[in-house]
PDB file of C-alpha atoms in Angstrom:
ATOM      1  CA  GLY T   1     -54.954  -3.015  23.983  1.00 79.00           C
ATOM      2  CA  GLY T   2     -55.805  -2.356  27.105  1.00 95.00           C
ATOM      3  CA  ALA T   3     -53.813  -1.299  30.143  1.00 98.00           C
ATOM      4  CA  VAL T   4     -51.741  -4.081  32.239  1.00 98.00           C
ATOM      5  CA  LEU T   5     -49.424  -3.739  35.269  1.00 98.00           C
ATOM      6  CA  ASP T   6     -46.622  -6.720  35.642  1.00 97.00           C
ATOM      7  CA  LEU T   7     -45.262  -6.557  39.185  1.00 98.00           C
ATOM      8  CA  CYS T   8     -41.878  -7.925  40.476  1.00 96.00           C
ATOM      9  CA  ALA T   9     -40.951  -7.118  36.269  1.00 96.00           C
ATOM     10  CA  SER T  10     -37.481  -7.667  34.457  1.00 95.00           C
ATOM     11  CA  TRP T  11     -36.440  -7.827  31.078  1.00 95.00           C
ATOM     12  CA  THR T  12     -39.377  -9.771  29.746  1.00 92.00           C
ATOM     13  CA  SER T  13     -42.987  -9.836  30.800  1.00 92.00           C
ATOM     14  CA  HIS T  14     -43.691 -13.133  29.243  1.00 90.00           C
ATOM     15  CA  TYR T  15     -46.608 -12.125  27.113  1.00 89.00           C
ATOM     16  CA  PRO T  16     -47.122 -13.771  23.615  1.00 86.00           C
ATOM     17  CA  GLU T  17     -44.984 -12.644  21.221  1.00 85.00           C
ATOM     18  CA  GLY T  18     -46.484 -10.051  19.230  1.00 85.00           C
ATOM     19  CA  ARG T  19     -48.933  -9.058  21.981  1.00 88.00           C
ATOM     20  CA  THR T  20     -49.166  -5.099  22.363  1.00 89.00           C
ATOM     21  CA  PHE T  21     -51.046  -2.794  24.748  1.00 94.00           C
ATOM     22  CA  ASP T  22     -52.416   0.312  24.877  1.00 96.00           C
ATOM     23  CA  ARG T  23     -50.276   0.451  28.354  1.00 97.00           C
ATOM     24  CA  CYS T  24     -48.155  -1.670  29.540  1.00 97.00           C
ATOM     25  CA  ALA T  25     -46.349  -0.662  33.076  1.00 98.00           C
ATOM     26  CA  LEU T  26     -43.605  -2.392  34.951  1.00 98.00           C
ATOM     27  CA  VAL T  27     -42.925  -2.318  38.370  1.00 98.00           C
ATOM     28  CA  GLY T  28     -39.580  -4.380  39.328  1.00 97.00           C
ATOM     29  CA  LEU T  29     -36.282  -3.916  41.215  1.00 97.00           C
ATOM     30  CA  ASN T  30     -33.517  -3.651  38.517  1.00 97.00           C
ATOM     31  CA  PRO T  31     -33.771  -0.899  36.186  1.00 97.00           C
ATOM     32  CA  LEU T  32     -31.644  -2.064  33.554  1.00 97.00           C
ATOM     33  CA  GLU T  33     -33.749  -5.153  33.314  1.00 97.00           C
ATOM     34  CA  LEU T  34     -36.854  -2.875  32.999  1.00 97.00           C
ATOM     35  CA  LEU T  35     -35.143  -0.947  30.436  1.00 97.00           C
ATOM     36  CA  ALA T  36     -34.629  -3.917  28.191  1.00 96.00           C
ATOM     37  CA  ASN T  37     -38.168  -5.101  28.588  1.00 95.00           C
ATOM     38  CA  GLY T  38     -39.544  -4.390  24.995  1.00 93.00           C
ATOM     39  CA  ALA T  39     -43.086  -5.027  26.336  1.00 93.00           C
ATOM     40  CA  LYS T  40     -43.309  -1.274  28.325  1.00 96.00           C
ATOM     41  CA  THR T  41     -44.685   1.922  27.878  1.00 96.00           C
ATOM     42  CA  GLU T  42     -43.545   2.707  30.977  1.00 97.00           C
ATOM     43  CA  TRP T  43     -41.692   1.595  34.224  1.00 97.00           C
ATOM     44  CA  THR T  44     -41.014   2.365  37.947  1.00 98.00           C
ATOM     45  CA  VAL T  45     -38.200   0.664  40.010  1.00 98.00           C
ATOM     46  CA  GLN T  46     -39.812  -0.359  43.441  1.00 98.00           C
ATOM     47  CA  ASN T  47     -39.434  -3.274  46.126  1.00 98.00           C
ATOM     48  CA  LEU T  48     -42.953  -4.102  47.131  1.00 98.00           C
ATOM     49  CA  ASN T  49     -41.480  -5.746  50.351  1.00 97.00           C
ATOM     50  CA  ARG T  50     -40.469  -2.243  51.354  1.00 97.00           C
ATOM     51  CA  SER T  51     -43.225  -0.373  49.858  1.00 98.00           C
ATOM     52  CA  PRO T  52     -46.408  -2.375  48.764  1.00 98.00           C
ATOM     53  CA  THR T  53     -48.229   0.922  48.106  1.00 98.00           C
ATOM     54  CA  LEU T  54     -48.556   0.832  43.860  1.00 98.00           C
ATOM     55  CA  PRO T  55     -47.977   4.517  42.400  1.00 98.00           C
ATOM     56  CA  TYR T  56     -50.970   4.191  40.262  1.00 98.00           C
ATOM     57  CA  ASP T  57     -54.543   5.175  40.294  1.00 98.00           C
ATOM     58  CA  ASP T  58     -57.353   3.129  41.148  1.00 98.00           C
ATOM     59  CA  ASP T  59     -59.254   1.423  38.738  1.00 98.00           C
ATOM     60  CA  ALA T  60     -56.449   2.160  36.484  1.00 98.00           C
ATOM     61  CA  PHE T  61     -55.598  -1.500  34.816  1.00 98.00           C
ATOM     62  CA  ASP T  62     -57.647  -4.148  33.125  1.00 98.00           C
ATOM     63  CA  VAL T  63     -54.713  -6.989  34.007  1.00 98.00           C
ATOM     64  CA  VAL T  64     -52.323  -7.404  36.547  1.00 98.00           C
ATOM     65  CA  THR T  65     -49.642  -9.928  36.246  1.00 97.00           C
ATOM     66  CA  ASN T  66     -46.973 -11.485  38.511  1.00 97.00           C
ATOM     67  CA  SER T  67     -44.587 -13.915  36.888  1.00 94.00           C
ATOM     68  CA  LEU T  68     -42.300 -15.940  38.847  1.00 89.00           C
ATOM     69  CA  SER T  69     -42.227 -13.620  42.035  1.00 94.00           C
ATOM     70  CA  VAL T  70     -45.226 -14.265  44.194  1.00 95.00           C
ATOM     71  CA  ASP T  71     -43.223 -16.465  46.596  1.00 93.00           C
ATOM     72  CA  TYR T  72     -41.147 -13.707  47.426  1.00 93.00           C
ATOM     73  CA  LEU T  73     -43.494 -11.195  48.841  1.00 95.00           C
ATOM     74  CA  THR T  74     -43.067 -10.814  52.351  1.00 96.00           C
ATOM     75  CA  ASP T  75     -46.316  -8.798  52.896  1.00 97.00           C
ATOM     76  CA  PRO T  76     -48.827 -10.542  50.160  1.00 97.00           C
ATOM     77  CA  LEU T  77     -51.721  -9.245  51.550  1.00 98.00           C
ATOM     78  CA  ALA T  78     -50.804  -5.576  51.277  1.00 98.00           C
ATOM     79  CA  VAL T  79     -49.489  -6.116  47.481  1.00 98.00           C
ATOM     80  CA  PHE T  80     -52.848  -8.088  46.643  1.00 98.00           C
ATOM     81  CA  ARG T  81     -54.997  -5.465  48.453  1.00 98.00           C
ATOM     82  CA  GLU T  82     -53.019  -2.879  45.955  1.00 98.00           C
ATOM     83  CA  ILE T  83     -53.730  -5.130  43.204  1.00 98.00           C
ATOM     84  CA  LYS T  84     -57.367  -5.303  43.775  1.00 98.00           C
ATOM     85  CA  ARG T  85     -57.209  -1.305  43.977  1.00 98.00           C
ATOM     86  CA  VAL T  86     -55.717  -0.327  40.677  1.00 98.00           C
ATOM     87  CA  LEU T  87     -57.591  -2.947  38.697  1.00 98.00           C
ATOM     88  CA  ARG T  88     -60.968  -2.088  37.123  1.00 98.00           C
ATOM     89  CA  PRO T  89     -63.905  -4.055  38.340  1.00 98.00           C
ATOM     90  CA  GLY T  90     -63.915  -7.553  36.616  1.00 98.00           C
ATOM     91  CA  GLY T  91     -60.281  -6.908  35.772  1.00 98.00           C
ATOM     92  CA  LEU T  92     -58.144 -10.132  36.021  1.00 98.00           C
ATOM     93  CA  ALA T  93     -55.214 -10.512  38.482  1.00 98.00           C
ATOM     94  CA  ALA T  94     -52.930 -13.656  37.222  1.00 98.00           C
ATOM     95  CA  MET T  95     -50.102 -15.142  39.427  1.00 97.00           C
ATOM     96  CA  ALA T  96     -47.687 -17.576  37.440  1.00 95.00           C
ATOM     97  CA  PHE T  97     -45.178 -19.799  39.214  1.00 91.00           C
ATOM     98  CA  THR T  98     -43.050 -22.760  38.693  1.00 85.00           C
ATOM     99  CA  ASN T  99     -41.244 -25.453  41.228  1.00 82.00           C
ATOM    100  CA  ARG T 100     -37.870 -23.118  40.891  1.00 79.00           C
ATOM    101  CA  CYS T 101     -37.090 -20.776  43.568  1.00 84.00           C
ATOM    102  CA  PHE T 102     -33.926 -19.491  45.959  1.00 81.00           C
ATOM    103  CA  PRO T 103     -35.008 -20.958  48.828  1.00 81.00           C
ATOM    104  CA  SER T 104     -33.052 -18.955  50.849  1.00 84.00           C
ATOM    105  CA  LYS T 105     -35.241 -15.704  49.825  1.00 86.00           C
ATOM    106  CA  VAL T 106     -38.707 -17.020  49.397  1.00 86.00           C
ATOM    107  CA  VAL T 107     -41.388 -16.697  52.537  1.00 86.00           C
ATOM    108  CA  PRO T 108     -41.025 -19.653  54.614  1.00 85.00           C
ATOM    109  CA  ILE T 109     -44.629 -20.989  54.035  1.00 87.00           C
ATOM    110  CA  TRP T 110     -43.697 -21.732  50.379  1.00 89.00           C
ATOM    111  CA  LEU T 111     -41.010 -24.637  51.271  1.00 85.00           C
ATOM    112  CA  GLU T 112     -43.443 -26.581  53.391  1.00 88.00           C
ATOM    113  CA  PRO T 113     -44.445 -28.563  51.828  1.00 85.00           C
ATOM    114  CA  PHE T 114     -42.757 -27.883  48.581  1.00 87.00           C
ATOM    115  CA  THR T 115     -45.590 -28.890  46.176  1.00 85.00           C
ATOM    116  CA  ASP T 116     -47.348 -27.401  43.122  1.00 89.00           C
ATOM    117  CA  ASP T 117     -50.616 -27.731  44.864  1.00 90.00           C
ATOM    118  CA  ASN T 118     -49.796 -26.192  48.574  1.00 91.00           C
ATOM    119  CA  HIS T 119     -48.200 -23.092  46.451  1.00 92.00           C
ATOM    120  CA  ALA T 120     -51.679 -22.985  44.594  1.00 95.00           C
ATOM    121  CA  ARG T 121     -53.395 -22.624  47.764  1.00 96.00           C
ATOM    122  CA  ILE T 122     -51.149 -20.260  49.303  1.00 95.00           C
ATOM    123  CA  VAL T 123     -51.730 -17.609  46.323  1.00 97.00           C
ATOM    124  CA  ALA T 124     -55.501 -18.471  46.376  1.00 98.00           C
ATOM    125  CA  SER T 125     -55.499 -17.472  49.777  1.00 97.00           C
ATOM    126  CA  TYR T 126     -53.865 -14.262  49.219  1.00 98.00           C
ATOM    127  CA  PHE T 127     -56.699 -13.459  46.993  1.00 98.00           C
ATOM    128  CA  HIS T 128     -59.512 -14.855  49.268  1.00 98.00           C
ATOM    129  CA  PHE T 129     -57.947 -12.981  52.246  1.00 98.00           C
ATOM    130  CA  ALA T 130     -56.679  -9.766  50.356  1.00 98.00           C
ATOM    131  CA  GLY T 131     -60.763  -9.396  49.695  1.00 97.00           C
ATOM    132  CA  GLY T 132     -62.152  -8.259  46.644  1.00 97.00           C
ATOM    133  CA  PHE T 133     -61.388 -10.766  44.316  1.00 98.00           C
ATOM    134  CA  HIS T 134     -63.877 -13.480  43.184  1.00 97.00           C
ATOM    135  CA  ASP T 135     -63.583 -16.742  40.568  1.00 98.00           C
ATOM    136  CA  ILE T 136     -60.323 -17.800  42.057  1.00 98.00           C
ATOM    137  CA  SER T 137     -59.117 -20.219  39.814  1.00 97.00           C
ATOM    138  CA  VAL T 138     -55.928 -22.574  39.455  1.00 96.00           C
ATOM    139  CA  ALA T 139     -54.319 -23.624  35.945  1.00 94.00           C
ATOM    140  CA  ASP T 140     -51.543 -25.996  35.184  1.00 91.00           C
ATOM    141  CA  ILE T 141     -49.985 -24.901  32.057  1.00 88.00           C
ATOM    142  CA  SER T 142     -47.101 -27.216  32.221  1.00 86.00           C
ATOM    143  CA  PRO T 143     -45.455 -27.887  28.813  1.00 81.00           C
ATOM    144  CA  ASP T 144     -44.636 -31.270  28.224  1.00 75.00           C
ATOM    145  CA  GLY T 145     -41.166 -32.232  29.532  1.00 69.00           C
ATOM    146  CA  TRP T 146     -38.246 -33.912  27.769  1.00 68.00           C
ATOM    147  CA  ALA T 147     -37.971 -37.834  28.422  1.00 65.00           C
ATOM    148  CA  GLY T 148     -40.670 -37.505  30.800  1.00 65.00           C
ATOM    149  CA  LEU T 149     -39.503 -34.682  33.080  1.00 71.00           C
ATOM    150  CA  ARG T 150     -42.061 -32.294  33.994  1.00 72.00           C
ATOM    151  CA  ASP T 151     -41.398 -28.644  34.007  1.00 78.00           C
ATOM    152  CA  PRO T 152     -44.676 -27.321  35.991  1.00 86.00           C
ATOM    153  CA  MET T 153     -46.165 -23.507  35.272  1.00 90.00           C
ATOM    154  CA  ILE T 154     -48.960 -22.842  37.571  1.00 91.00           C
ATOM    155  CA  VAL T 155     -51.411 -19.948  37.301  1.00 96.00           C
ATOM    156  CA  VAL T 156     -53.881 -18.636  40.080  1.00 97.00           C
ATOM    157  CA  ALA T 157     -55.976 -15.862  38.660  1.00 98.00           C
ATOM    158  CA  ALA T 158     -58.727 -13.566  40.249  1.00 98.00           C
ATOM    159  CA  ARG T 159     -61.269 -11.076  39.000  1.00 98.00           C
ATOM    160  CA  ALA T 160     -61.621  -8.263  40.723  1.00 98.00           C
ATOM    161  CA  ALA T 161     -65.216  -7.567  42.379  1.00 96.00           C
ATOM    162  CA  ALA T 162     -67.165  -4.556  41.431  1.00 88.00           C
TER     163      ALA T 162
END
């Protein structure tokens, strides 16, 4: 159950297989990819870099996620303030990212230094400076790599204050 919002969504929302929600809203750029996303109950095409205001009521969601796109937000504080607005008090916001990106498209701060620790600090600072979040945490959920290679996956999460 619950109400979930997936920002910068695509053809998959990276939720556990078989997990269903009462409401799963998607915001993304490509209508064909959003249509193909099996987790959705509704979807909206919107470029958060052009229009960061989310088309949802206050306190509408239990969880807001962003997988693999937080590094492309050009006005992250505006987006994170909107995340806070649409989250119910105590709701969870989780931003997941790897060390893969399109260097010509990410915000410049993401590139120097290009480390997992720096990226986690950047996203945590978005929560901090947007205001209204607490219990900011970082989790390294990287799977074991093949032949000693590491494929990092980092999640920075926070709870919406009352």
